[in-house]
CSV table of C-alpha atoms in Angstrom, one decimal:
chain,number,residue,atom,x,y,z
A,1,MET,CA,7.3,26.4,-18.9
A,2,PHE,CA,9.1,23.1,-18.6
A,3,SER,CA,7.0,20.0,-18.1
A,4,ASP,CA,7.8,16.6,-16.6
A,5,ASN,CA,4.9,15.0,-18.5
A,6,LYS,CA,7.3,13.4,-21.1
A,7,LYS,CA,9.6,11.7,-18.6
A,8,PRO,CA,9.0,7.9,-18.2
A,9,LYS,CA,7.8,7.0,-14.7
A,10,SER,CA,10.2,5.0,-12.5
A,11,MET,CA,9.3,1.9,-10.6
A,12,ALA,CA,9.2,4.0,-7.4
A,13,GLU,CA,6.6,6.3,-8.9
A,14,LEU,CA,4.5,3.4,-10.2
A,15,GLY,CA,4.2,1.6,-6.9
A,16,GLY,CA,7.5,1.3,-5.2
A,17,GLN,CA,10.6,-0.9,-5.4
A,18,PRO,CA,10.2,-4.5,-6.2
A,19,ASN,CA,9.6,-6.8,-3.2
A,20,ARG,CA,11.6,-9.9,-2.4
A,21,ILE,CA,11.2,-12.9,-0.2
A,22,GLU,CA,14.7,-14.4,0.1
A,23,LYS,CA,15.7,-18.0,0.2
A,24,ASN,CA,15.4,-19.7,3.6
A,25,THR,CA,12.5,-17.4,4.5
A,26,LYS,CA,9.0,-18.8,5.2
A,27,ILE,CA,5.9,-16.7,5.3
A,28,LYS,CA,2.4,-17.6,6.2
A,29,GLY,CA,-0.2,-15.0,5.2
A,30,ASP,CA,-1.5,-12.8,2.4
A,31,ILE,CA,0.4,-10.2,0.5
A,32,ILE,CA,-1.1,-7.2,-1.4
A,33,SER,CA,1.2,-5.0,-3.3
A,34,GLU,CA,1.2,-2.6,-6.3
A,35,ALA,CA,4.9,-3.4,-7.1
A,36,ASP,CA,6.6,-6.5,-8.6
A,37,PHE,CA,7.2,-9.5,-6.3
A,38,ARG,CA,10.0,-12.1,-6.3
A,39,ILE,CA,9.7,-15.2,-4.2
A,40,ASP,CA,12.9,-17.2,-3.5
A,41,GLY,CA,11.6,-18.6,-0.2
A,42,LYS,CA,8.3,-20.3,0.8
A,43,LEU,CA,4.9,-18.6,0.9
A,44,ASP,CA,1.8,-20.3,2.3
A,45,GLY,CA,-0.9,-17.7,1.4
A,46,ASN,CA,-2.1,-15.4,-1.3
A,47,VAL,CA,-0.4,-12.8,-3.4
A,48,LYS,CA,-2.3,-10.0,-5.2
A,49,THR,CA,-0.4,-7.4,-7.2
A,50,SER,CA,-0.8,-5.1,-10.2
A,51,GLY,CA,2.7,-6.0,-11.1
A,52,LYS,CA,4.7,-9.1,-11.9
A,53,VAL,CA,5.3,-12.2,-9.7
A,54,VAL,CA,8.5,-14.1,-10.1
A,55,ILE,CA,9.0,-17.5,-8.3
A,56,GLY,CA,12.7,-18.3,-8.3
A,57,LYS,CA,14.2,-21.8,-8.7
A,58,ASP,CA,14.0,-22.4,-4.9
A,59,GLY,CA,10.8,-20.5,-4.5
A,60,TYR,CA,7.4,-22.1,-3.6
A,61,ILE,CA,3.9,-20.7,-3.2
A,62,HIS,CA,0.9,-22.6,-1.9
A,63,GLY,CA,-2.2,-20.4,-2.3
A,64,LYS,CA,-3.8,-18.0,-4.7
A,65,VAL,CA,-1.8,-15.6,-6.9
A,66,GLU,CA,-3.4,-12.7,-8.9
A,67,CYS,CA,-1.0,-10.7,-11.0
A,68,VAL,CA,-0.4,-9.1,-14.5
A,69,ASN,CA,2.6,-11.2,-15.5
A,70,ALA,CA,4.4,-14.2,-13.9
A,71,ASP,CA,7.7,-15.9,-14.4
A,72,ILE,CA,8.0,-19.3,-12.6
A,73,GLU,CA,11.2,-21.3,-12.2
A,74,GLY,CA,10.2,-22.9,-8.8
A,75,SER,CA,7.0,-24.5,-7.6
A,76,PHE,CA,3.4,-23.4,-7.3
A,77,ASN,CA,0.3,-25.1,-6.0
A,78,GLY,CA,-3.1,-23.4,-5.9
A,79,GLU,CA,-5.0,-20.9,-8.0
A,80,LEU,CA,-3.1,-18.7,-10.4
A,81,LEU,CA,-4.7,-15.8,-12.2
A,82,VAL,CA,-2.4,-14.0,-14.7
A,83,SER,CA,-4.1,-11.2,-16.7
A,84,ASP,CA,-1.3,-11.2,-19.4
A,85,LEU,CA,1.7,-13.5,-19.7
A,86,LEU,CA,2.6,-16.6,-17.7
A,87,SER,CA,6.1,-17.9,-18.5
A,88,LEU,CA,7.1,-21.3,-17.2
A,89,LYS,CA,10.8,-22.1,-17.1
A,90,SER,CA,12.1,-25.7,-17.6
A,91,SER,CA,12.4,-26.2,-13.8
A,92,ALA,CA,8.9,-25.0,-13.0
A,93,ILE,CA,6.3,-27.3,-11.3
A,94,ILE,CA,2.7,-26.1,-11.4
A,95,GLU,CA,-0.3,-27.8,-9.9
A,96,GLY,CA,-3.8,-26.5,-9.4
A,97,VAL,CA,-6.0,-24.2,-11.4
A,98,VAL,CA,-4.6,-21.6,-13.9
A,99,SER,CA,-6.2,-18.7,-15.8
A,100,VAL,CA,-4.0,-16.8,-18.2
A,101,ALA,CA,-4.2,-14.6,-21.3
A,102,LYS,CA,-0.9,-15.9,-22.8
A,103,LEU,CA,1.2,-18.9,-21.8
A,104,SER,CA,4.8,-19.7,-22.5
A,105,VAL,CA,6.2,-23.1,-21.5
A,106,GLU,CA,9.8,-24.2,-21.8
A,107,PRO,CA,10.5,-27.9,-22.4
A,108,GLY,CA,10.9,-29.8,-19.1
A,109,ALA,CA,8.4,-27.7,-17.1
A,110,THR,CA,5.8,-29.7,-15.2
A,111,PHE,CA,2.3,-28.3,-15.8
A,112,ASN,CA,-0.4,-30.3,-14.0
A,113,ALA,CA,-3.3,-27.8,-13.9
A,114,ALA,CA,-6.7,-27.1,-15.2
A,115,CYS,CA,-6.0,-24.2,-17.5
A,116,THR,CA,-8.3,-21.5,-19.0
A,117,MET,CA,-6.8,-19.1,-21.5
A,118,GLY,CA,-8.1,-15.6,-22.5
A,119,GLY,CA,-11.1,-15.4,-20.2
A,120,GLY,CA,-9.5,-14.0,-17.1
A,121,LYS,CA,-11.7,-16.3,-14.9
A,122,LEU,CA,-11.0,-19.5,-13.2
A,123,PRO,CA,-12.5,-22.6,-14.7
A,124,THR,CA,-15.5,-24.1,-12.9
A,125,GLN,CA,-14.7,-27.3,-11.1
A,126,ASN,CA,-17.6,-29.8,-11.2
A,127,LYS,CA,-20.2,-27.2,-10.2
A,128,PRO,CA,-23.7,-28.7,-10.0
A,129,ALA,CA,-26.2,-27.3,-12.4
A,130,THR,CA,-29.4,-25.8,-10.9
A,131,SER,CA,-32.7,-26.3,-12.6
A,132,THR,CA,-35.5,-23.7,-12.8
A,133,ASN,CA,-37.3,-25.2,-9.8
A,134,GLY,CA,-34.3,-24.8,-7.6
A,135,THR,CA,-33.3,-28.5,-7.3
A,136,THR,CA,-29.7,-29.6,-8.1
A,137,LYS,CA,-29.1,-32.1,-10.9
A,138,ALA,CA,-25.8,-33.7,-11.8
A,139,SER,CA,-24.0,-32.3,-14.8
């Protein structure tokens, strides 16, 4: 008779509470989660989530990040794949390879990356071309 179909789903129902790595915490390894993730410490590894990744002002990630949205105030070095919006705050420092659908950059942010927009794939980095006879030729 009464249906719960019209109620909005909470974060817990969608994939759990947001995850957080606090300041003064260092982690080495890979993280896979369906919930949002906030990094205020240091991560040497990869993050894959169907949610949002936030790198706080003191946060640092070295590795590969795959997410839907990302807000970065801290530092990132590696491969960053964001399927929707990447927002860089003025204190952000980004180095590496980035693929995004939409990009927002505040004045003052450092963005030293090879960037591809809209495709959802990482840009190729000096891949040698292969001819039809199987030999490799310089591009």
